Short mmCIF file of C-alpha atoms in Angstrom, two decimals:
data_model
loop_
_atom_site.label_atom_id
_atom_site.label_comp_id
_atom_site.label_asym_id
_atom_site.label_seq_id
_atom_site.Cartn_x
_atom_site.Cartn_y
_atom_site.Cartn_z
CA UNK A 1233 -21.96 16.14 -18.77
CA UNK A 1234 -20.97 19.46 -18.89
CA UNK A 1235 -17.64 20.25 -17.00
CA UNK A 1236 -18.87 23.10 -14.68
CA UNK A 1237 -21.35 20.82 -12.93
CA UNK A 1238 -18.80 18.35 -12.00
CA UNK A 1239 -17.70 19.65 -8.38
CA UNK A 1240 -14.10 20.13 -7.32
CA UNK A 1241 -14.82 17.75 -4.82
CA UNK A 1242 -17.24 14.66 -5.04
CA UNK A 1243 -18.21 13.39 -1.77
CA UNK A 1244 -20.69 10.22 -1.74
CA UNK A 1245 -23.72 9.96 1.26
CA UNK A 1246 -22.92 7.52 4.12
CA UNK A 1247 -25.78 5.36 2.97
CA UNK A 1248 -23.70 5.27 -0.60
CA UNK A 1249 -20.58 3.47 1.17
CA UNK A 1250 -19.85 0.00 0.10
CA UNK A 1251 -21.59 -2.56 2.42
CA UNK A 1252 -18.87 -5.29 1.06
CA UNK A 1253 -15.32 -5.41 0.40
CA UNK A 1254 -14.81 -6.51 -3.27
CA UNK A 1255 -12.22 -9.94 -3.86
CA UNK A 1256 -10.82 -9.30 -6.97
CA UNK A 1257 -9.57 -12.61 -7.29
CA UNK A 1258 -13.03 -14.00 -8.04
CA UNK A 1259 -12.73 -12.59 -11.19
CA UNK A 1260 -9.07 -13.38 -12.45
CA UNK A 1261 -8.62 -16.27 -14.77
CA UNK A 1262 -5.30 -16.86 -13.73
CA UNK A 1263 -5.36 -16.88 -10.00
CA UNK A 1264 -2.50 -15.55 -7.54
CA UNK A 1265 -0.05 -18.81 -6.75
CA UNK A 1266 -0.37 -19.90 -3.00
CA UNK A 1267 1.26 -19.27 -0.05
CA UNK A 1268 3.80 -22.34 0.42
CA UNK A 1269 5.02 -23.52 3.71
CA UNK A 1270 8.83 -23.17 3.56
CA UNK A 1271 9.47 -26.65 5.14
CA UNK A 1272 7.40 -28.59 2.67
CA UNK A 1273 6.96 -26.28 -0.13
CA UNK A 1274 3.15 -27.35 -0.27
CA UNK A 1275 0.25 -24.70 -0.06
CA UNK A 1276 -0.10 -23.23 3.48
CA UNK A 1277 -3.34 -24.77 5.24
CA UNK A 1278 -5.83 -22.84 7.30
CA UNK A 1279 -4.79 -24.40 10.02
CA UNK A 1280 -0.93 -23.55 9.47
CA UNK A 1281 -2.12 -20.02 9.03
CA UNK A 1282 -3.76 -19.56 11.92
CA UNK A 1283 -0.95 -19.78 14.09
CA UNK A 1284 0.05 -16.78 12.56
CA UNK A 1285 -2.79 -14.69 11.61
CA UNK A 1286 -6.56 -14.52 12.88
CA UNK A 1287 -8.91 -17.30 11.87
CA UNK A 1288 -11.47 -15.19 10.05
CA UNK A 1289 -8.54 -13.14 8.05
CA UNK A 1290 -7.21 -16.78 7.03
CA UNK A 1291 -10.20 -17.44 5.46
CA UNK A 1292 -9.75 -14.11 3.67
CA UNK A 1293 -6.76 -14.98 2.86
CA UNK A 1294 -7.09 -18.28 1.25
CA UNK A 1295 -10.74 -17.64 -0.67
CA UNK A 1296 -10.16 -17.15 -4.28
CA UNK A 1297 -13.93 -17.78 -5.52
CA UNK A 1298 -16.00 -15.24 -3.11
CA UNK A 1299 -16.60 -11.97 -4.98
CA UNK A 1300 -17.93 -9.89 -1.74
CA UNK A 1301 -17.50 -10.36 1.73
CA UNK A 1302 -20.04 -8.56 3.64
CA UNK A 1303 -18.15 -5.69 5.92
CA UNK A 1304 -19.37 -6.04 9.49
CA UNK A 1305 -21.56 -3.07 11.05
CA UNK A 1306 -19.02 -2.20 13.48
CA UNK A 1307 -16.59 -1.51 10.87
CA UNK A 1308 -18.85 0.39 8.68
CA UNK A 1309 -19.60 2.09 11.72
CA UNK A 1310 -15.57 3.07 12.26
CA UNK A 1311 -15.24 4.21 8.52
CA UNK A 1312 -18.08 6.60 9.04
CA UNK A 1313 -15.47 8.48 11.03
CA UNK A 1314 -13.31 9.08 7.68
CA UNK A 1315 -15.19 7.44 4.99
CA UNK A 1316 -16.50 8.35 2.20
CA UNK A 1317 -12.95 9.97 1.56
CA UNK A 1318 -13.39 12.57 -0.94
CA UNK A 1319 -12.53 12.09 -5.08
CA UNK A 1320 -11.03 15.33 -6.07
CA UNK A 1321 -10.99 17.04 -9.53
CA UNK A 1322 -7.67 18.61 -9.61
CA UNK A 1323 -8.83 21.72 -11.82
CA UNK A 1324 -6.11 23.57 -10.57
CA UNK A 1325 -3.60 21.33 -11.89
CA UNK A 1326 -4.98 20.93 -14.90
CA UNK A 1327 -4.95 24.60 -15.37
CA UNK A 1328 -1.42 24.97 -14.05
CA UNK A 1329 -0.16 22.24 -16.52
CA UNK A 1330 -2.38 24.12 -19.49
CA UNK A 1331 -3.48 20.11 -20.65
CA UNK A 1332 -6.23 18.80 -22.06
CA UNK A 1333 -6.57 16.23 -19.44
CA UNK A 1334 -8.86 15.55 -16.96
CA UNK A 1335 -7.25 14.56 -13.65
CA UNK A 1336 -8.99 12.87 -10.79
CA UNK A 1337 -7.58 11.61 -7.50
CA UNK A 1338 -9.41 9.69 -4.37
CA UNK A 1339 -7.86 11.44 -1.14
CA UNK A 1340 -7.07 9.08 1.79
CA UNK A 1341 -5.46 11.21 3.80
CA UNK A 1342 -8.30 12.71 5.92
CA UNK A 1343 -7.98 11.03 9.12
CA UNK A 1344 -5.53 11.04 11.72
CA UNK A 1345 -3.01 8.31 10.58
CA UNK A 1346 -2.60 10.41 7.43
CA UNK A 1347 -2.95 7.51 5.15
CA UNK A 1348 -5.62 4.61 3.41
CA UNK A 1349 -4.03 2.49 6.39
CA UNK A 1350 -6.56 2.45 8.64
CA UNK A 1351 -9.05 0.67 6.13
CA UNK A 1352 -7.28 -2.65 6.78
CA UNK A 1353 -6.12 -1.91 10.13
CA UNK A 1354 -9.75 -1.36 11.61
CA UNK A 1355 -10.58 -4.57 10.09
CA UNK A 1356 -7.68 -6.71 11.07
CA UNK A 1357 -7.81 -5.57 14.89
CA UNK A 1358 -11.71 -6.00 14.94
CA UNK A 1359 -11.18 -9.62 13.70
CA UNK A 1360 -8.31 -10.23 16.74
CA UNK A 1361 -10.99 -8.62 19.20
CA UNK A 1362 -13.53 -10.71 18.04
CA UNK A 1363 -11.23 -13.85 18.62
CA UNK A 1364 -11.07 -12.95 22.02
CA UNK A 1365 -6.86 -12.07 21.37
CA UNK A 1366 -5.08 -9.67 23.59
CA UNK A 1367 -2.95 -7.93 21.03
CA UNK A 1368 -1.48 -8.16 17.55
CA UNK A 1369 2.25 -7.44 16.17
CA UNK A 1370 3.22 -5.69 13.40
CA UNK A 1371 5.45 -3.90 11.35
CA UNK A 1372 5.76 -0.56 9.78
CA UNK A 1373 7.94 1.14 6.94
CA UNK A 1374 7.26 5.17 7.11
CA UNK A 1375 4.88 4.83 9.82
CA UNK A 1376 1.42 4.99 8.47
CA UNK A 1377 0.55 1.35 8.86
CA UNK A 1378 1.51 1.74 12.84
CA UNK A 1379 -0.08 4.68 13.29
CA UNK A 1380 -3.42 3.33 11.79
CA UNK A 1381 -2.99 0.03 13.49
CA UNK A 1382 -2.33 1.78 16.98
CA UNK A 1383 -5.38 3.94 16.36
CA UNK A 1384 -7.37 0.72 15.81
CA UNK A 1385 -6.33 -1.09 18.76
CA UNK A 1386 -6.78 1.84 20.93
CA UNK A 1387 -10.29 2.14 19.80
CA UNK A 1388 -11.17 -1.63 20.56
CA UNK A 1389 -8.80 -2.12 23.48
CA UNK A 1390 -5.99 -4.59 22.29
CA UNK A 1391 -2.38 -3.97 22.80
CA UNK A 1392 -0.57 -3.20 19.93
CA UNK A 1393 3.59 -3.78 19.36
CA UNK A 1394 5.11 -2.18 16.28
CA UNK A 1395 8.41 -2.55 14.62
CA UNK A 1396 9.34 0.49 12.19
CA UNK A 1397 12.06 0.08 10.32
CA UNK A 1398 15.08 1.71 11.47
CA UNK A 1399 15.76 4.47 9.31
CA UNK A 1400 12.16 5.53 9.68
CA UNK A 1401 12.41 5.46 13.37
CA UNK A 1402 14.86 8.05 13.15
CA UNK A 1403 13.78 10.08 10.22
CA UNK A 1404 10.10 10.46 11.32
CA UNK A 1405 10.33 10.93 15.18
CA UNK A 1406 6.73 12.62 15.45
CA UNK A 1407 5.05 9.21 13.57
CA UNK A 1408 6.59 7.43 16.47
CA UNK A 1409 5.30 9.90 19.18
CA UNK A 1410 1.56 9.43 17.55
CA UNK A 1411 1.98 5.83 17.67
CA UNK A 1412 2.92 6.15 21.31
CA UNK A 1413 0.01 8.75 21.98
CA UNK A 1414 -2.31 5.70 21.09
CA UNK A 1415 -0.63 3.49 23.53
CA UNK A 1416 1.34 1.37 20.83
CA UNK A 1417 4.73 -0.19 22.03
CA UNK A 1418 7.33 0.83 19.10
CA UNK A 1419 11.00 -0.61 18.87
CA UNK A 1420 13.11 0.50 15.90
CA UNK A 1421 14.13 -2.59 13.47
CA UNK A 1422 16.28 -4.68 13.46
CA UNK A 1423 16.31 -4.91 17.22
CA UNK A 1424 18.29 -6.94 19.97
CA UNK A 1425 14.77 -8.01 21.20
CA UNK A 1426 14.23 -10.99 19.00
CA UNK A 1427 16.43 -13.73 17.73
CA UNK A 1428 15.91 -12.95 14.21
CA UNK A 1429 16.68 -9.45 14.56
CA UNK A 1430 20.03 -10.09 16.27
CA UNK A 1431 20.78 -12.76 13.18
CA UNK A 1432 20.40 -10.11 10.68
CA UNK A 1433 22.29 -7.14 12.78
CA UNK A 1434 25.36 -9.86 13.05
CA UNK A 1435 24.93 -9.96 9.13
CA UNK A 1436 24.34 -6.46 8.18
CA UNK A 1437 25.89 -4.38 10.84
CA UNK A 1438 24.50 -0.93 11.40
CA UNK A 1439 22.02 -1.73 8.84
CA UNK A 1440 19.10 0.78 8.35
CA UNK A 1441 16.73 -1.77 8.28
CA UNK A 1442 13.69 -2.56 5.80
CA UNK A 1443 10.36 -4.00 6.05
CA UNK A 1444 11.55 -7.59 5.58
CA UNK A 1445 13.23 -7.13 8.62
CA UNK A 1446 10.43 -5.62 10.39
CA UNK A 1447 8.16 -8.28 9.38
CA UNK A 1448 10.52 -11.18 10.64
CA UNK A 1449 10.49 -9.53 14.25
CA UNK A 1450 6.96 -9.14 14.29
CA UNK A 1451 6.22 -12.60 13.43
CA UNK A 1452 8.55 -13.87 16.01
CA UNK A 1453 6.81 -12.02 18.72
CA UNK A 1454 3.39 -12.54 17.71
CA UNK A 1455 4.03 -16.71 17.43
CA UNK A 1456 5.81 -17.02 20.66
CA UNK A 1457 3.69 -14.73 22.87
CA UNK A 1458 0.59 -16.59 24.10
CA UNK A 1459 -2.61 -14.39 22.94
CA UNK A 1460 -1.25 -12.74 20.02
CA UNK A 1461 -1.31 -12.91 16.38
CA UNK A 1462 0.63 -10.99 13.47
CA UNK A 1463 -1.02 -8.44 11.23
CA UNK A 1464 0.41 -7.23 8.13
CA UNK A 1465 -0.34 -3.38 6.13
CA UNK A 1466 0.00 -4.44 2.99
CA UNK A 1467 0.69 -7.33 0.32
CA UNK A 1468 -1.77 -9.96 1.81
CA UNK A 1469 -4.63 -10.87 -0.25
CA UNK A 1470 -6.64 -9.76 2.92
CA UNK A 1471 -5.33 -6.44 2.80
CA UNK A 1472 -6.15 -5.49 -0.63
CA UNK A 1473 -9.53 -7.15 -0.08
CA UNK A 1474 -10.29 -4.43 2.38
CA UNK A 1475 -8.60 -1.68 0.65
CA UNK A 1476 -11.09 -2.30 -2.39
CA UNK A 1477 -13.35 0.27 -0.41
CA UNK A 1478 -10.59 2.94 -2.09
CA UNK A 1479 -11.37 1.70 -5.64
CA UNK A 1480 -15.32 1.02 -4.95
CA UNK A 1481 -15.89 4.51 -3.47
CA UNK A 1482 -13.66 6.10 -6.57
CA UNK A 1483 -16.10 4.15 -9.22
CA UNK A 1484 -19.24 5.15 -7.38
CA UNK A 1485 -18.61 8.73 -7.06
CA UNK A 1486 -17.24 8.73 -11.24
CA UNK A 1487 -20.40 6.87 -12.35
CA UNK A 1488 -22.58 9.73 -10.74
CA UNK A 1489 -21.04 12.10 -12.99
CA UNK A 1490 -20.86 9.17 -16.18
CA UNK A 1491 -17.18 9.98 -15.95
CA UNK A 1492 -14.79 6.90 -17.26
CA UNK A 1493 -10.81 7.15 -16.44
CA UNK A 1494 -8.69 6.10 -19.24
CA UNK A 1495 -5.55 5.73 -16.91
CA UNK A 1496 -5.42 4.54 -13.37
CA UNK A 1497 -2.43 5.17 -11.49
CA UNK A 1498 -1.11 4.43 -7.99
CA UNK A 1499 2.52 4.00 -6.50
CA UNK A 1500 3.36 0.58 -5.05
CA UNK A 1501 5.58 -0.89 -2.87
CA UNK A 1502 3.62 -4.20 -1.45
CA UNK A 1503 0.54 -3.35 -3.39
CA UNK A 1504 -2.33 -2.45 -0.76
CA UNK A 1505 -3.25 1.13 -2.25
CA UNK A 1506 -2.49 0.16 -5.52
CA UNK A 1507 -5.05 -2.88 -5.23
CA UNK A 1508 -7.37 -0.80 -3.48
CA UNK A 1509 -8.03 1.52 -5.73
CA UNK A 1510 -8.02 -0.32 -9.20
CA UNK A 1511 -10.10 -3.43 -7.74
CA UNK A 1512 -12.88 -2.63 -9.17
CA UNK A 1513 -11.87 -1.22 -12.43
CA UNK A 1514 -10.11 -4.42 -13.20
CA UNK A 1515 -12.61 -6.40 -12.28
CA UNK A 1516 -14.47 -4.65 -15.09
CA UNK A 1517 -11.67 -5.06 -17.47
CA UNK A 1518 -11.46 -9.05 -16.63
CA UNK A 1519 -14.98 -9.54 -17.09
CA UNK A 1520 -14.85 -7.82 -20.20
CA UNK A 1521 -17.06 -4.78 -19.43
CA UNK A 1522 -14.59 -1.85 -19.96
CA UNK A 1523 -11.16 -1.29 -20.50
CA UNK A 1524 -8.41 0.79 -18.62
CA UNK A 1525 -4.83 1.48 -18.63
CA UNK A 1526 -3.27 0.87 -15.38
CA UNK A 1527 0.00 1.92 -14.02
CA UNK A 1528 2.01 1.14 -11.09
CA UNK A 1529 4.81 3.64 -10.02
CA UNK A 1530 7.63 2.36 -7.50
CA UNK A 1531 10.98 4.01 -6.37
CA UNK A 1532 14.04 3.06 -8.77
CA UNK A 1533 15.81 2.32 -5.68
CA UNK A 1534 13.40 -0.66 -5.10
CA UNK A 1535 12.11 -1.76 -8.29
CA UNK A 1536 10.23 -4.89 -7.68
CA UNK A 1537 8.33 -4.87 -10.77
CA UNK A 1538 10.44 -3.17 -13.29
CA UNK A 1539 13.93 -4.97 -12.45
CA UNK A 1540 12.68 -8.08 -9.92
CA UNK A 1541 12.00 -11.58 -11.14
CA UNK A 1542 8.89 -13.29 -10.70
CA UNK A 1543 9.36 -16.52 -8.47
CA UNK A 1544 8.55 -17.85 -5.20
CA UNK A 1545 10.55 -15.81 -2.36
CA UNK A 1546 9.91 -15.41 1.49
CA UNK A 1547 8.36 -12.16 2.57
CA UNK A 1548 10.92 -11.57 5.41
CA UNK A 1549 14.48 -11.08 5.72
CA UNK A 1550 14.94 -13.31 8.31
CA UNK A 1551 12.89 -16.13 6.04
CA UNK A 1552 10.35 -17.24 8.73
CA UNK A 1553 7.38 -15.98 6.80
CA UNK A 1554 5.68 -18.23 4.05
CA UNK A 1555 7.01 -18.23 0.59
CA UNK A 1556 4.79 -15.94 -1.54
CA UNK A 1557 4.73 -16.26 -5.65
CA UNK A 1558 5.56 -12.36 -6.63
CA UNK A 1559 8.01 -9.93 -8.49
CA UNK A 1560 11.11 -9.95 -5.95
CA UNK A 1561 14.40 -8.38 -5.75
CA UNK A 1562 15.10 -10.88 -3.02
CA UNK A 1563 14.19 -11.39 0.70
CA UNK A 1564 17.93 -10.13 1.55
CA UNK A 1565 17.78 -7.13 -0.56
CA UNK A 1566 18.47 -4.20 1.68
CA UNK A 1567 16.87 -1.07 0.01
CA UNK A 1568 18.40 2.47 0.59
CA UNK A 1569 17.52 4.79 3.43
CA UNK A 1570 14.94 6.61 0.79
CA UNK A 1571 12.11 8.78 2.65
CA UNK A 1572 9.63 6.91 0.94
CA UNK A 1573 9.53 4.09 3.70
CA UNK A 1574 6.09 2.63 2.82
CA UNK A 1575 7.68 1.19 -0.77
CA UNK A 1576 10.72 -0.19 0.73
CA UNK A 1577 9.46 -3.54 0.49
CA UNK A 1578 11.49 -6.22 -1.63
CA UNK A 1579 8.32 -7.95 -2.85
CA UNK A 1580 5.00 -7.41 -4.61
CA UNK A 1581 1.52 -8.66 -3.95
CA UNK A 1582 0.93 -11.85 -5.19
CA UNK A 1583 -2.30 -10.64 -6.84
CA UNK A 1584 -0.84 -7.59 -8.40
CA UNK A 1585 1.94 -9.61 -9.63
CA UNK A 1586 -0.15 -12.12 -11.39
CA UNK A 1587 -1.71 -9.47 -12.92
CA UNK A 1588 1.45 -7.89 -14.08
CA UNK A 1589 2.88 -11.31 -15.53
CA UNK A 1590 -0.62 -11.51 -17.35
CA UNK A 1591 0.26 -8.03 -19.01
CA UNK A 1592 -3.32 -6.50 -17.56
CA UNK A 1593 -1.33 -3.59 -15.89
CA UNK A 1594 2.08 -1.81 -16.47
CA UNK A 1595 4.96 -0.43 -14.32
CA UNK A 1596 7.39 2.30 -13.84
CA UNK A 1597 10.49 3.26 -11.74
CA UNK A 1598 10.96 7.03 -10.83
CA UNK A 1599 13.91 8.68 -9.05
CA UNK A 1600 13.75 10.21 -5.26
CA UNK A 1601 14.29 13.58 -6.09
CA UNK A 1602 11.94 13.89 -9.02
CA UNK A 1603 9.27 12.35 -6.86
CA UNK A 1604 9.97 15.16 -4.17
CA UNK A 1605 9.76 17.90 -6.89
CA UNK A 1606 6.43 16.68 -8.05
CA UNK A 1607 5.24 16.74 -4.38
CA UNK A 1608 6.65 20.21 -3.74
CA UNK A 1609 4.53 21.43 -7.05
CA UNK A 1610 1.52 19.72 -5.98
CA UNK A 1611 1.51 21.11 -2.44
CA UNK A 1612 1.68 24.81 -4.28
CA UNK A 1613 -1.05 23.85 -6.72
CA UNK A 1614 -3.58 21.67 -4.81
CA UNK A 1615 -2.70 22.85 -1.23
CA UNK A 1616 -2.20 19.38 -0.01
CA UNK A 1617 1.23 18.26 1.28
CA UNK A 1618 1.44 14.57 -0.08
CA UNK A 1619 3.32 11.98 1.44
CA UNK A 1620 6.45 10.90 -0.58
CA UNK A 1621 4.67 7.37 -1.17
CA UNK A 1622 1.84 8.90 -2.68
CA UNK A 1623 4.07 11.65 -4.95
CA UNK A 1624 5.30 8.55 -6.89
CA UNK A 1625 1.53 8.44 -8.48
CA UNK A 1626 1.54 12.58 -8.33
CA UNK A 1627 4.38 12.33 -10.39
CA UNK A 1628 3.36 10.01 -13.23
CA UNK A 1629 -0.02 11.28 -13.43
CA UNK A 1630 1.34 14.73 -14.12
CA UNK A 1631 3.79 13.16 -16.93
CA UNK A 1632 0.62 11.51 -18.42
CA UNK A 1633 -1.05 14.89 -18.46
CA UNK A 1634 1.93 16.62 -19.99
CA UNK A 1635 2.03 13.89 -22.49
CA UNK A 1636 -1.72 14.45 -23.38
CA UNK A 1637 -0.76 18.28 -23.75
CA UNK A 1638 1.69 17.34 -26.40
CA UNK A 1639 -0.82 14.91 -28.49
CA UNK A 1640 -3.87 17.07 -27.54
CA UNK A 1641 -5.76 14.12 -26.26
CA UNK A 1642 -8.48 14.40 -23.60
CA UNK A 1643 -7.70 11.59 -21.58
CA UNK A 1644 -9.13 11.04 -17.95
CA UNK A 1645 -6.55 10.61 -15.49
CA UNK A 1646 -7.35 9.04 -11.89
CA UNK A 1647 -4.67 8.77 -9.28
CA UNK A 1648 -4.25 7.76 -6.00
CA UNK A 1649 -3.45 10.12 -3.01
CA UNK A 1650 -2.80 7.81 -0.52
CA UNK A 1651 -1.59 9.85 2.48
CA UNK A 1652 -0.33 13.33 3.72
CA UNK A 1653 3.43 14.20 4.43
CA UNK A 1654 3.13 16.08 7.56
CA UNK A 1655 5.32 13.54 9.47
CA UNK A 1656 7.74 13.96 6.61
CA UNK A 1657 9.43 17.39 7.07
CA UNK A 1658 13.09 15.69 7.68
CA UNK A 1659 12.45 14.49 3.88
CA UNK A 1660 11.49 17.97 2.36
CA UNK A 1661 14.40 19.67 4.49
CA UNK A 1662 16.53 17.42 2.87
CA UNK A 1663 15.15 18.24 -0.40
CA UNK A 1664 15.36 21.79 0.01
CA UNK A 1665 18.90 21.83 1.00
CA UNK A 1666 20.06 19.50 -1.88
CA UNK A 1667 20.83 16.87 0.30
CA UNK A 1668 18.64 14.14 -1.11
CA UNK A 1669 20.13 11.36 -3.33
CA UNK A 1670 18.96 8.91 -5.94
CA UNK A 1671 20.57 5.67 -4.84
CA UNK A 1672 19.76 2.98 -7.45
CA UNK A 1673 20.96 -0.70 -7.17
CA UNK A 1674 23.53 -2.00 -9.65
CA UNK A 1675 22.71 -5.42 -11.35
CA UNK A 1676 25.01 -6.99 -9.50
CA UNK A 1677 23.60 -6.03 -6.04
CA UNK A 1678 20.26 -7.35 -7.32
CA UNK A 1679 21.41 -10.34 -8.95
CA UNK A 1680 23.48 -11.15 -5.46
CA UNK A 1681 20.10 -10.67 -3.89
CA UNK A 1682 18.31 -12.59 -6.07
CA UNK A 1683 20.66 -15.77 -6.31
CA UNK A 1684 19.88 -16.74 -2.77
CA UNK A 1685 16.17 -17.35 -3.27
CA UNK A 1686 14.92 -20.82 -2.45
CA UNK A 1687 14.25 -23.21 -5.34
CA UNK A 1688 10.68 -24.04 -6.32
CA UNK A 1689 9.87 -25.69 -8.87
#
């Protein structure tokens, strides 16, 4: 198809929205390792998990074989408020870079939460409501997930308790206030509110917190409060399942114009947006129907894939959650207070970890100042102020396009623009003032954290 027939923005009709989530695990030859009970080191049962998670979400979490889960009508109706989201052909970026590469990005920031997180938030809140629960608890890093969940809970009339990583709570006061607009109770983590929070503060006085800390607190509150369950914004199988709407829409939009990407890029912290974006494409690769190159981009300050170990570890710092087999820096690893708060998690999704271990996906780590330079350049060229998390993917996509400029290859690049950065202006201010650093953990720091991991045969 001629270039001039591909619009700048490709929109699907509402009737073309996915009617089912795609479960990538169904096509994986090597299934992700099961969650383990930390007491018995045996696979977690549905009964054990249902004390923490909603019952329907437990079924989704444990099902490695069902390829498609129908999306309930109520959730699809909610999706219509901001979906289908546009697939953008970045003509301006291509021209500025003078590259023969074709660049597309799936834009997920066109909702009040400013990110892709709402795709799973409404699903998890819906199942909590269906179960007759009073409310849910959760953690949030940069605040996108907490905002999305507070929106979903407000819509469905559920109580929402959010434990926000302390450095993000302080760096992003307006994100915090948006959550409160939607009725959420927001607490900086670690806090004195919980036993595990007090323990972490005693061990790490003055800590800026981490997603692992916030998860521990949210789980403790959920399991000790009648009528509540815990919901998670990334990492878990169920979350990647819900986020598959990103990739399903992206593929449908590309198929309309006969376009096949060569390289698919996503930022990686826990894995929700990356897993969602690549899911239908990876499914084709696993079935032998097509081949793609997948790149996970993580911060050099929290390099789980590129410097972590593939083994069982706790998902939380307080070690109250099940054990998951994943690429990890150790559940006790406290990342530096970088501004990409959504990527400050010590481990990666078990699904993505298995794919990476099987050589089906690549991973790179990038420095914070390089990320913000790419973000600013992108904003000036494409007109969208990107979130720091998303900007990791932007940087990698630009570098791939520049390599095409050197080689003359006309590759097609697809990346995920997972959210906007309008609540990250403190970070942009520090970048402009030259006050932003590039902390990279030493081998000794990582090994010290990894040495404390549980031994699982």
